[in-house]
PDB file of N, CA and C in Angstrom:
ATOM      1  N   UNK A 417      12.989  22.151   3.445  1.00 47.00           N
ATOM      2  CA  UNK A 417      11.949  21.580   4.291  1.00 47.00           C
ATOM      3  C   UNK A 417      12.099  20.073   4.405  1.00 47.00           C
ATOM      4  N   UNK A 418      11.803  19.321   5.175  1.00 54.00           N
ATOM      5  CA  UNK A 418      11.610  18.106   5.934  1.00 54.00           C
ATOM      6  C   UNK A 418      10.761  17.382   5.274  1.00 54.00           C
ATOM      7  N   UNK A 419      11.028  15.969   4.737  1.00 60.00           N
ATOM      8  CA  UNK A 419       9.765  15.470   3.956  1.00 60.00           C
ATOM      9  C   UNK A 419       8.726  15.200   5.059  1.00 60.00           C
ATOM     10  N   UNK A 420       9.095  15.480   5.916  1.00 82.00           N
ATOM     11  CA  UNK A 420       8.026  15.326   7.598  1.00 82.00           C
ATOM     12  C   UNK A 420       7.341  16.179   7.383  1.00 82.00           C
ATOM     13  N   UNK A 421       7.597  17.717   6.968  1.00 90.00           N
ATOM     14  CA  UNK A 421       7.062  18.911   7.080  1.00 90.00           C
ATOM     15  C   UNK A 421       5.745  19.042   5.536  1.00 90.00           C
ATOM     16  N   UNK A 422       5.165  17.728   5.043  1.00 94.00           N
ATOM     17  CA  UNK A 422       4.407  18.122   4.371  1.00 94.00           C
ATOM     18  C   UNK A 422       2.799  18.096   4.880  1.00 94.00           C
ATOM     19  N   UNK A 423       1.774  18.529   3.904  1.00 93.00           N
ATOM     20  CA  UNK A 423       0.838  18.970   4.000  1.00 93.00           C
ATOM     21  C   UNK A 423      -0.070  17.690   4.632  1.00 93.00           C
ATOM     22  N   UNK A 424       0.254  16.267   3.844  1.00 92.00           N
ATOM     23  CA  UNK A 424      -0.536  15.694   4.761  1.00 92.00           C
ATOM     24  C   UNK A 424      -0.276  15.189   6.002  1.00 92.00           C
ATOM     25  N   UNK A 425       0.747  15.755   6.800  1.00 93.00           N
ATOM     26  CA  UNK A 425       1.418  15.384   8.173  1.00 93.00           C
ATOM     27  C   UNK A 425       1.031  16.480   9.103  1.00 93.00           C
ATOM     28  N   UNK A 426       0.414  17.628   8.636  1.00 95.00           N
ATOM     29  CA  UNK A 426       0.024  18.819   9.132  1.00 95.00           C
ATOM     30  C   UNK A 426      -1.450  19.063   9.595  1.00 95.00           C
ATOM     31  N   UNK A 427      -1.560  19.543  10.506  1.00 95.00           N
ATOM     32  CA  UNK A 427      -2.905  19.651  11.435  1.00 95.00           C
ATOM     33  C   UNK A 427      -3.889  20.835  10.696  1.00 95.00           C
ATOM     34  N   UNK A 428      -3.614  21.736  10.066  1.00 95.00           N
ATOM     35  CA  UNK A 428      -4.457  22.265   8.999  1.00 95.00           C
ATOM     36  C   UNK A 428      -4.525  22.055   8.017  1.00 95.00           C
ATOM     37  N   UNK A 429      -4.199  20.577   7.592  1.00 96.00           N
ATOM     38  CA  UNK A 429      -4.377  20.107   6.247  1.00 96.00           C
ATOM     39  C   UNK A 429      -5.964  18.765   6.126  1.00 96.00           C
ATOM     40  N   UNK A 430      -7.092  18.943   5.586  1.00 96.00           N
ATOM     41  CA  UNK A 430      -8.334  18.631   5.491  1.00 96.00           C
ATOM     42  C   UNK A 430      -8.518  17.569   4.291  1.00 96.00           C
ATOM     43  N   UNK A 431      -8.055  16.095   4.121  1.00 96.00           N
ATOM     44  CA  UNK A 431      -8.125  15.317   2.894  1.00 96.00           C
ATOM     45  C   UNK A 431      -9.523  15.251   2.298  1.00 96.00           C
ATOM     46  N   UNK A 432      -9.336  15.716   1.084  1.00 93.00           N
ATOM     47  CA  UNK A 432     -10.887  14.829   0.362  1.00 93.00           C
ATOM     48  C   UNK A 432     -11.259  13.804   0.994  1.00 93.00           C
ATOM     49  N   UNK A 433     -13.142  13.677   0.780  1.00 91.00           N
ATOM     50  CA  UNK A 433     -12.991  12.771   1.537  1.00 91.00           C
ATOM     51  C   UNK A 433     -12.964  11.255   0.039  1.00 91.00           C
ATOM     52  N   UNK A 434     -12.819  11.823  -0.902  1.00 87.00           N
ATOM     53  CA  UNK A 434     -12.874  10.695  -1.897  1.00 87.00           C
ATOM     54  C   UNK A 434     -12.175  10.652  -2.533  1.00 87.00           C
ATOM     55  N   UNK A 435     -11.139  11.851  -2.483  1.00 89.00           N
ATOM     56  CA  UNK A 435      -9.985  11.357  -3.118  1.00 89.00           C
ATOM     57  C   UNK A 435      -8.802  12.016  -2.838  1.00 89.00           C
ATOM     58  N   UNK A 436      -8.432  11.311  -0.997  1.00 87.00           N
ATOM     59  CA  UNK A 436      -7.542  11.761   0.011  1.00 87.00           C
ATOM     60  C   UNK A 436      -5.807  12.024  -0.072  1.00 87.00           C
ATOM     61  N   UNK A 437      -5.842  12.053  -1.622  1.00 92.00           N
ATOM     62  CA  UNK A 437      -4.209  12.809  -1.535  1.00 92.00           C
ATOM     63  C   UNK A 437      -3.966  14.196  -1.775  1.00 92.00           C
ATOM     64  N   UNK A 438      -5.565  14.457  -2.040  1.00 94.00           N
ATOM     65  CA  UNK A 438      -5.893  16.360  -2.330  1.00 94.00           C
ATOM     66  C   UNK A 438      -6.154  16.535  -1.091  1.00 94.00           C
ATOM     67  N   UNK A 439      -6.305  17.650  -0.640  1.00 95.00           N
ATOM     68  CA  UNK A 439      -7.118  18.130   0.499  1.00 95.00           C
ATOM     69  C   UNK A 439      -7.202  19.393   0.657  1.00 95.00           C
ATOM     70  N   UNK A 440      -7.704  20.284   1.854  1.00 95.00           N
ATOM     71  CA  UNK A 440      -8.253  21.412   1.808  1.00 95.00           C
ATOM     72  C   UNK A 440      -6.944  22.309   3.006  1.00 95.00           C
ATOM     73  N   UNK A 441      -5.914  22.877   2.623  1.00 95.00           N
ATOM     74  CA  UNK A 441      -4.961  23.891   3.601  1.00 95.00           C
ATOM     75  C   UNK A 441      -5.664  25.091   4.397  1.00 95.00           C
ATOM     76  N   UNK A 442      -6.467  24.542   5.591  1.00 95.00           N
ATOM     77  CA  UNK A 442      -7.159  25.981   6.289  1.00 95.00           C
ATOM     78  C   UNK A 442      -6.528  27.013   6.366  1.00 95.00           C
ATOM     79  N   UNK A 443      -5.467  27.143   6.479  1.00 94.00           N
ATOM     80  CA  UNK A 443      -4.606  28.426   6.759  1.00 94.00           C
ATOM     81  C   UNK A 443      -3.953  28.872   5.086  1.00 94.00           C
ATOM     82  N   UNK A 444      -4.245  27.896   3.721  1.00 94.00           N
ATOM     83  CA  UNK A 444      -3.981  28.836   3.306  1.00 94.00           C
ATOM     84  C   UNK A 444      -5.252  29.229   1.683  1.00 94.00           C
ATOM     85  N   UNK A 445      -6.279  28.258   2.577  1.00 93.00           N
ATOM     86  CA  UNK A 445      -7.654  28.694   2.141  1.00 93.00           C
ATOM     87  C   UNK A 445      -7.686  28.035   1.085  1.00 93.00           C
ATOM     88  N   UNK A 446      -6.892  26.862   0.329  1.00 94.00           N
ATOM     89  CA  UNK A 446      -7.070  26.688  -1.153  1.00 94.00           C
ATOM     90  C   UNK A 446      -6.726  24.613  -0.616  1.00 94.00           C
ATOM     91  N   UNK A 447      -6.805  24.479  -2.403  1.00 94.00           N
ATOM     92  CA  UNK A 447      -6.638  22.654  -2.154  1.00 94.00           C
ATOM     93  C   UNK A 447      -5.373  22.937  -2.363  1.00 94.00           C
ATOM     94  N   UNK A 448      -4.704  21.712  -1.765  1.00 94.00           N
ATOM     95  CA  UNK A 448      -2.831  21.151  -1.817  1.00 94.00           C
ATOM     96  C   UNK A 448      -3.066  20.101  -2.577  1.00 94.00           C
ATOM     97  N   UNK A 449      -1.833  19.467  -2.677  1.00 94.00           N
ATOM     98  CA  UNK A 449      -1.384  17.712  -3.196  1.00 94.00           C
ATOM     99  C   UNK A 449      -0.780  17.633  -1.561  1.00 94.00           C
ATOM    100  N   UNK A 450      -1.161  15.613  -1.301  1.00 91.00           N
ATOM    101  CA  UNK A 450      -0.467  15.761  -0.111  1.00 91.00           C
ATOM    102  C   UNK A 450       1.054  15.736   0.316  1.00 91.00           C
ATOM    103  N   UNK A 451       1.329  16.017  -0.853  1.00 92.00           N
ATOM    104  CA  UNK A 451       3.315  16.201  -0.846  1.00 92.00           C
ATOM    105  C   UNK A 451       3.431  17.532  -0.781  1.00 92.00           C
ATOM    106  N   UNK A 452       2.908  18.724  -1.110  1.00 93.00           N
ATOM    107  CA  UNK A 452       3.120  20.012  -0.502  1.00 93.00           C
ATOM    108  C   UNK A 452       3.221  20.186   0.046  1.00 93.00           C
ATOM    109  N   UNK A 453       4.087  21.470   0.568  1.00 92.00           N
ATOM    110  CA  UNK A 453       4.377  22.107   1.771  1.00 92.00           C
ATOM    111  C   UNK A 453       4.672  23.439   1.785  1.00 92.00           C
ATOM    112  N   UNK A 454       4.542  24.275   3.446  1.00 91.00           N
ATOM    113  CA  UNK A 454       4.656  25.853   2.913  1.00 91.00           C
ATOM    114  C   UNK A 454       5.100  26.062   4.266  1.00 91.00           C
ATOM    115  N   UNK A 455       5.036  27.392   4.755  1.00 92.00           N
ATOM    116  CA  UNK A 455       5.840  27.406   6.084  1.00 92.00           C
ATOM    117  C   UNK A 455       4.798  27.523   7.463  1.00 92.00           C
ATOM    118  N   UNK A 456       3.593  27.161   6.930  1.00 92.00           N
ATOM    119  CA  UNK A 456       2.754  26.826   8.074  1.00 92.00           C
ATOM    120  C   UNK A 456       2.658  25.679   8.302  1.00 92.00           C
ATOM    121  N   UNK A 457       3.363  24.640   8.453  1.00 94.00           N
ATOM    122  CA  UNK A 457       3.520  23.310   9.133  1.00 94.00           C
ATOM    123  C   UNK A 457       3.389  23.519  10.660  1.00 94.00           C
ATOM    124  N   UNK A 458       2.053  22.598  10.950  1.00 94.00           N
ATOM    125  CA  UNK A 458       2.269  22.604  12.298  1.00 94.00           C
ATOM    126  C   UNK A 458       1.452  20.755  12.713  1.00 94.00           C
ATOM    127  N   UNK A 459       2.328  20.247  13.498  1.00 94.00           N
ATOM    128  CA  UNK A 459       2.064  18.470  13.279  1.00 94.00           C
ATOM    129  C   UNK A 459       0.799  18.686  14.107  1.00 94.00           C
ATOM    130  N   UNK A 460       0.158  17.485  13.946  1.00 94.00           N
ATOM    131  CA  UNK A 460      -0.920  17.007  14.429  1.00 94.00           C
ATOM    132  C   UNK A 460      -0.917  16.396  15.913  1.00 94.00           C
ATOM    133  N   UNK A 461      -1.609  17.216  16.500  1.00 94.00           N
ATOM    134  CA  UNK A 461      -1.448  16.144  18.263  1.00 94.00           C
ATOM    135  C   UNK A 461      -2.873  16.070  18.529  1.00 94.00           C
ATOM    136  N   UNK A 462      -2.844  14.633  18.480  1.00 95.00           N
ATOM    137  CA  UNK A 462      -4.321  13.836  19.244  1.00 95.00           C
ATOM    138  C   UNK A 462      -4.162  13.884  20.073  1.00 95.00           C
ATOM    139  N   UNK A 463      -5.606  14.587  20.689  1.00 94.00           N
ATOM    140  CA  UNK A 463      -6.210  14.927  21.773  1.00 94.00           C
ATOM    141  C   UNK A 463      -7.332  13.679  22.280  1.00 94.00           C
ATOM    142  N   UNK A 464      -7.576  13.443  23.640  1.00 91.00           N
ATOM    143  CA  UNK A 464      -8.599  12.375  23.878  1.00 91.00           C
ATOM    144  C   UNK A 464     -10.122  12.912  23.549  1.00 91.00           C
ATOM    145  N   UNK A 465     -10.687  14.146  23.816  1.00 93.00           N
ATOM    146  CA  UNK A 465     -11.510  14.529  23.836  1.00 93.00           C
ATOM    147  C   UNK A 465     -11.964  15.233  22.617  1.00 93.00           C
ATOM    148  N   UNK A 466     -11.739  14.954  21.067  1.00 95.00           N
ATOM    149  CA  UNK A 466     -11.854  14.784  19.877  1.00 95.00           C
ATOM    150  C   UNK A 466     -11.456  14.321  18.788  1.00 95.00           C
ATOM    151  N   UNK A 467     -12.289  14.485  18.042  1.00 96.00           N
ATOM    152  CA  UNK A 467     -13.006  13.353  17.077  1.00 96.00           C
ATOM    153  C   UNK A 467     -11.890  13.921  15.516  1.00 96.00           C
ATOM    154  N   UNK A 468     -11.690  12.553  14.631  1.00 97.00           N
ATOM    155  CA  UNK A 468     -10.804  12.745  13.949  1.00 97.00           C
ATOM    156  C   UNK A 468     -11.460  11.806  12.812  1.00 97.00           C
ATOM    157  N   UNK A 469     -10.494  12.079  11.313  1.00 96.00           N
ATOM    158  CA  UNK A 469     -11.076  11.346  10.239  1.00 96.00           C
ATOM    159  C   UNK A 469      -9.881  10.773  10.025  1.00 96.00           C
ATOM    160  N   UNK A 470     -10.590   9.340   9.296  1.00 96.00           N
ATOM    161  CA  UNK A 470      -9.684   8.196   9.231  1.00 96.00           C
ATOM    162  C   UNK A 470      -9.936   7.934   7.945  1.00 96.00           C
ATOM    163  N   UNK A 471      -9.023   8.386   6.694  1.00 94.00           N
ATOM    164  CA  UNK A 471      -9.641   7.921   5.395  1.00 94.00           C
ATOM    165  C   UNK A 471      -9.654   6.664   5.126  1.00 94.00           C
ATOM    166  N   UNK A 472      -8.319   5.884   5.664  1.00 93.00           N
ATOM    167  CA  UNK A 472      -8.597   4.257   5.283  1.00 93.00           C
ATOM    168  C   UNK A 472      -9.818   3.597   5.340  1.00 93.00           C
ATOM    169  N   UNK A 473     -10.652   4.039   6.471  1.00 94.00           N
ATOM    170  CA  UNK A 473     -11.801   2.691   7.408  1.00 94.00           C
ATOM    171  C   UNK A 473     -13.556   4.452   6.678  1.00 94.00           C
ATOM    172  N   UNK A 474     -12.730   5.831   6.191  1.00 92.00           N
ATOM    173  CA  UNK A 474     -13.836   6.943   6.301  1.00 92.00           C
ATOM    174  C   UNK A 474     -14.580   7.015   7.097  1.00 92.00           C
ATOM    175  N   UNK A 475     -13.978   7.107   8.387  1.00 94.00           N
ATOM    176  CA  UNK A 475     -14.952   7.034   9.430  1.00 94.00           C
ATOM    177  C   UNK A 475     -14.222   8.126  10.744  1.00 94.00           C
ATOM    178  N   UNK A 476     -15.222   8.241  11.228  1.00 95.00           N
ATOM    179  CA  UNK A 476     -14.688   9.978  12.133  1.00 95.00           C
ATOM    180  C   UNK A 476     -14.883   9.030  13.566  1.00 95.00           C
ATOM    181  N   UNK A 477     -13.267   9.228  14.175  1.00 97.00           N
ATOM    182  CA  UNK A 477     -13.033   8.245  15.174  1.00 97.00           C
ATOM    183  C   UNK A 477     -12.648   9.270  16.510  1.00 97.00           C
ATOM    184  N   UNK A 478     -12.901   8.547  18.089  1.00 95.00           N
ATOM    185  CA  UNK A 478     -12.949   9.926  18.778  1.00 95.00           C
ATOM    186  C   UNK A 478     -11.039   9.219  19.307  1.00 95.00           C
ATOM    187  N   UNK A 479     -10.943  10.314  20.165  1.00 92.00           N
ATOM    188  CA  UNK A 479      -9.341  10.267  21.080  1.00 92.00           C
ATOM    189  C   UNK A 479      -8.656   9.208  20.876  1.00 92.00           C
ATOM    190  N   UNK A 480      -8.962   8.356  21.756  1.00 94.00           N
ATOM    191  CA  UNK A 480      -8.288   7.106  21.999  1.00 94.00           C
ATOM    192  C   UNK A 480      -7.965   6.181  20.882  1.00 94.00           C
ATOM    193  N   UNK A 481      -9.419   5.960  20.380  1.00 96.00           N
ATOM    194  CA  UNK A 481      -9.564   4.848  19.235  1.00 96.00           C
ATOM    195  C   UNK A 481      -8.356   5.426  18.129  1.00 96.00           C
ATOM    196  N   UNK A 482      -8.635   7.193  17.556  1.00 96.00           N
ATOM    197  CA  UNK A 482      -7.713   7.867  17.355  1.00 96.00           C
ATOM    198  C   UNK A 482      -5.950   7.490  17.259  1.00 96.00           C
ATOM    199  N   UNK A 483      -5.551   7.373  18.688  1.00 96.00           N
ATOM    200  CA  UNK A 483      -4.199   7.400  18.981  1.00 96.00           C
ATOM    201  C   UNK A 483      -3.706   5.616  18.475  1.00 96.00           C
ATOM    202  N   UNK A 484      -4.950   4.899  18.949  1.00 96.00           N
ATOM    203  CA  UNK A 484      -4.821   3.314  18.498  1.00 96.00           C
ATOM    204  C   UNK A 484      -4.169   2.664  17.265  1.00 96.00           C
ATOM    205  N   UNK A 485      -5.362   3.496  16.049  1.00 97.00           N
ATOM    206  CA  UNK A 485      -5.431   3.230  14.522  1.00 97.00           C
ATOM    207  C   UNK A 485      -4.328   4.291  14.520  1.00 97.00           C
ATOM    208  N   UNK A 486      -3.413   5.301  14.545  1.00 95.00           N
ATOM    209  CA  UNK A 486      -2.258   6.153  14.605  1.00 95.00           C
ATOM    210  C   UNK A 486      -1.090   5.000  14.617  1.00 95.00           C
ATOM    211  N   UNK A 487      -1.444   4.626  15.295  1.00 96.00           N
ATOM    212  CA  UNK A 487       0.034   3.665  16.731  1.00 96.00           C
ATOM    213  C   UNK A 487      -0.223   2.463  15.193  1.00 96.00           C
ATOM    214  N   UNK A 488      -1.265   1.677  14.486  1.00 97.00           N
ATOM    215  CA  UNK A 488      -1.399   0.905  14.115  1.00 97.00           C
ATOM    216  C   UNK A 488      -0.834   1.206  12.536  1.00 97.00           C
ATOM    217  N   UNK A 489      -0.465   1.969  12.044  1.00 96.00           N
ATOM    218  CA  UNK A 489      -0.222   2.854  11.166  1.00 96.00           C
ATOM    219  C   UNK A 489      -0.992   3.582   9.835  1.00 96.00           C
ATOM    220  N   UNK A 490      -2.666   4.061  10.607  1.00 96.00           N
ATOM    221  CA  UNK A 490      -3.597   4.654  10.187  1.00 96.00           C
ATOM    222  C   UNK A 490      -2.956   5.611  10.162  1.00 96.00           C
ATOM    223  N   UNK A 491      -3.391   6.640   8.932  1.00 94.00           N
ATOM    224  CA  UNK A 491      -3.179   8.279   8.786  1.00 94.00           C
ATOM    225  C   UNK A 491      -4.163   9.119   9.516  1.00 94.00           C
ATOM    226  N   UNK A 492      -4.214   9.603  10.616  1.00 96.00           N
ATOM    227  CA  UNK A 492      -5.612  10.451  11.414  1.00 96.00           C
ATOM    228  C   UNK A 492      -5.367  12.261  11.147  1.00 96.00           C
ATOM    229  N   UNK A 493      -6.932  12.297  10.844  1.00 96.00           N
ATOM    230  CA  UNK A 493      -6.289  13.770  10.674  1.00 96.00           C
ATOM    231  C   UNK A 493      -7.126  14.569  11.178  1.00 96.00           C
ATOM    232  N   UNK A 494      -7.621  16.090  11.511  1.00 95.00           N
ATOM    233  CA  UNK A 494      -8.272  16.547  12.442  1.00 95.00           C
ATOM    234  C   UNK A 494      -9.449  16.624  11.528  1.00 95.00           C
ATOM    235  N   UNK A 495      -9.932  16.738  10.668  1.00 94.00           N
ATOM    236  CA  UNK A 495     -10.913  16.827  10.053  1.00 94.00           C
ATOM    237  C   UNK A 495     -10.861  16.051   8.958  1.00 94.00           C
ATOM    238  N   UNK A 496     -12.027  16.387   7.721  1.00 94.00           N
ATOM    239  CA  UNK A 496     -12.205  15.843   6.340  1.00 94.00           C
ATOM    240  C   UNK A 496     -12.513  16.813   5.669  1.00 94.00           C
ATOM    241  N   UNK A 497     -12.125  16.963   4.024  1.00 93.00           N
ATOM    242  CA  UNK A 497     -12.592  18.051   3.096  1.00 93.00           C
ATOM    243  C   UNK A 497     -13.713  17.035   2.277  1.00 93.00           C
ATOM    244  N   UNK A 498     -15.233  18.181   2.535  1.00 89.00           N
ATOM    245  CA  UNK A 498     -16.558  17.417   2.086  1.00 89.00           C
ATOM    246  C   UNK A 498     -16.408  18.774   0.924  1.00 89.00           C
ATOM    247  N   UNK A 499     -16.005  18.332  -0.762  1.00 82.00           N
ATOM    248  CA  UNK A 499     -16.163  19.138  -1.443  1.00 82.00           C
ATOM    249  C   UNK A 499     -17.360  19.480  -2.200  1.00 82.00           C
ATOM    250  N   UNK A 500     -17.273  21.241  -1.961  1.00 78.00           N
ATOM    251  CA  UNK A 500     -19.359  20.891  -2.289  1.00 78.00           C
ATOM    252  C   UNK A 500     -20.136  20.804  -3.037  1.00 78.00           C
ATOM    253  N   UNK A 501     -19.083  20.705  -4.530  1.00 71.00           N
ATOM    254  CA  UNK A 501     -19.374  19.970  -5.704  1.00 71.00           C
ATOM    255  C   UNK A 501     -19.568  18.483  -5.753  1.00 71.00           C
ATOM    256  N   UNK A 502     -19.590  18.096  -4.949  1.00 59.00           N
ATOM    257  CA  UNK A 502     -19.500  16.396  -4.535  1.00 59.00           C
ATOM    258  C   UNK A 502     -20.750  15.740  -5.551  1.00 59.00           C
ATOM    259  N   UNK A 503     -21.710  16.674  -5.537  1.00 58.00           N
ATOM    260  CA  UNK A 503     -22.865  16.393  -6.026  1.00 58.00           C
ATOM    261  C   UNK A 503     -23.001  15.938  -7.306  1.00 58.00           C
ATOM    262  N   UNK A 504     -22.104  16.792  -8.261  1.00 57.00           N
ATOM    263  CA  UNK A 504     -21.449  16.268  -9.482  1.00 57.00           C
ATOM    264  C   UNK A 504     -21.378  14.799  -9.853  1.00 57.00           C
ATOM    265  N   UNK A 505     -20.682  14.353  -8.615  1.00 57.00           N
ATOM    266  CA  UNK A 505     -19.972  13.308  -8.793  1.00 57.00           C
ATOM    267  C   UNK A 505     -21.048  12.018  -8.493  1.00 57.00           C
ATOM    268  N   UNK A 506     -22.245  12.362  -7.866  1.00 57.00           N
ATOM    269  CA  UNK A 506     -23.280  11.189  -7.537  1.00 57.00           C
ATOM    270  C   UNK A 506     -24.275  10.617  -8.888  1.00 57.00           C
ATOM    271  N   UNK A 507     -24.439   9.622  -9.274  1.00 60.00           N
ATOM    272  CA  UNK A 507     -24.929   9.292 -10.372  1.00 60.00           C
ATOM    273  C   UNK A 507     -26.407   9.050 -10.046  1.00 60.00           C
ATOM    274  N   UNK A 508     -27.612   9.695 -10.877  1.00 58.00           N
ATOM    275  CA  UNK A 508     -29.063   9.345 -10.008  1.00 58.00           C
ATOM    276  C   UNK A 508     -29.336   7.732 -10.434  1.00 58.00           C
ATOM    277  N   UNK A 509     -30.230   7.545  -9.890  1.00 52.00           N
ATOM    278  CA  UNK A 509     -30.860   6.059  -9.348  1.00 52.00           C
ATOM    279  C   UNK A 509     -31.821   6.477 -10.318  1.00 52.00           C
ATOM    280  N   UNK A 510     -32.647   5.129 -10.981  1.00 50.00           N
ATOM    281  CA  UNK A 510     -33.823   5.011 -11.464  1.00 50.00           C
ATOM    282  C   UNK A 510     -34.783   3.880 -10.621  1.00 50.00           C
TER     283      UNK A 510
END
């Protein structure tokens, strides 16, 4: 395989959103590392008419702005993994 062909270069691959070198493989239902890979590689093509996550800036950016921060050498990816233990991880306030 292609070091191109890994998981975080792939359009069903979903980064944490807090700790974006894990993420969530839709197609093969479980978390990756983003250096994995399997034979469902399929690259990512930005579309104008949706919305994408940008872990550098964590912010869900639409088409264009998208292809911009891409071109600028942002990582964009079609979604974010919101893990739903997250809760764990919040410390309460007094």
């Amino acid at each position: 395989m292609s070091k191109s062909n890994i998981c975080s270069n792939c359009a069903s691959w979903r980064p944490h959103v807090q700790y974006p070198f894990i993420g969530l493989c839709i197609k093969l239902g479980k978390l990756t590392v983003d250096d994995d890979s399997c034979e469902f590689f399929e690259e990512i093509k930005l579309k104008n008419n949706e919305f994408y996550w940008v872990p550098d800036i964590k912010s869900r950016v639409f088409g264009e702005e998208a292809r911009i921060l891409n071109y600028k050498g942002y990582r964009v990816y079609v979604g974010a993994y919101v893990d739903p233990d997250v809760r764990e991880e919040i410390y309460g306030a007094f």
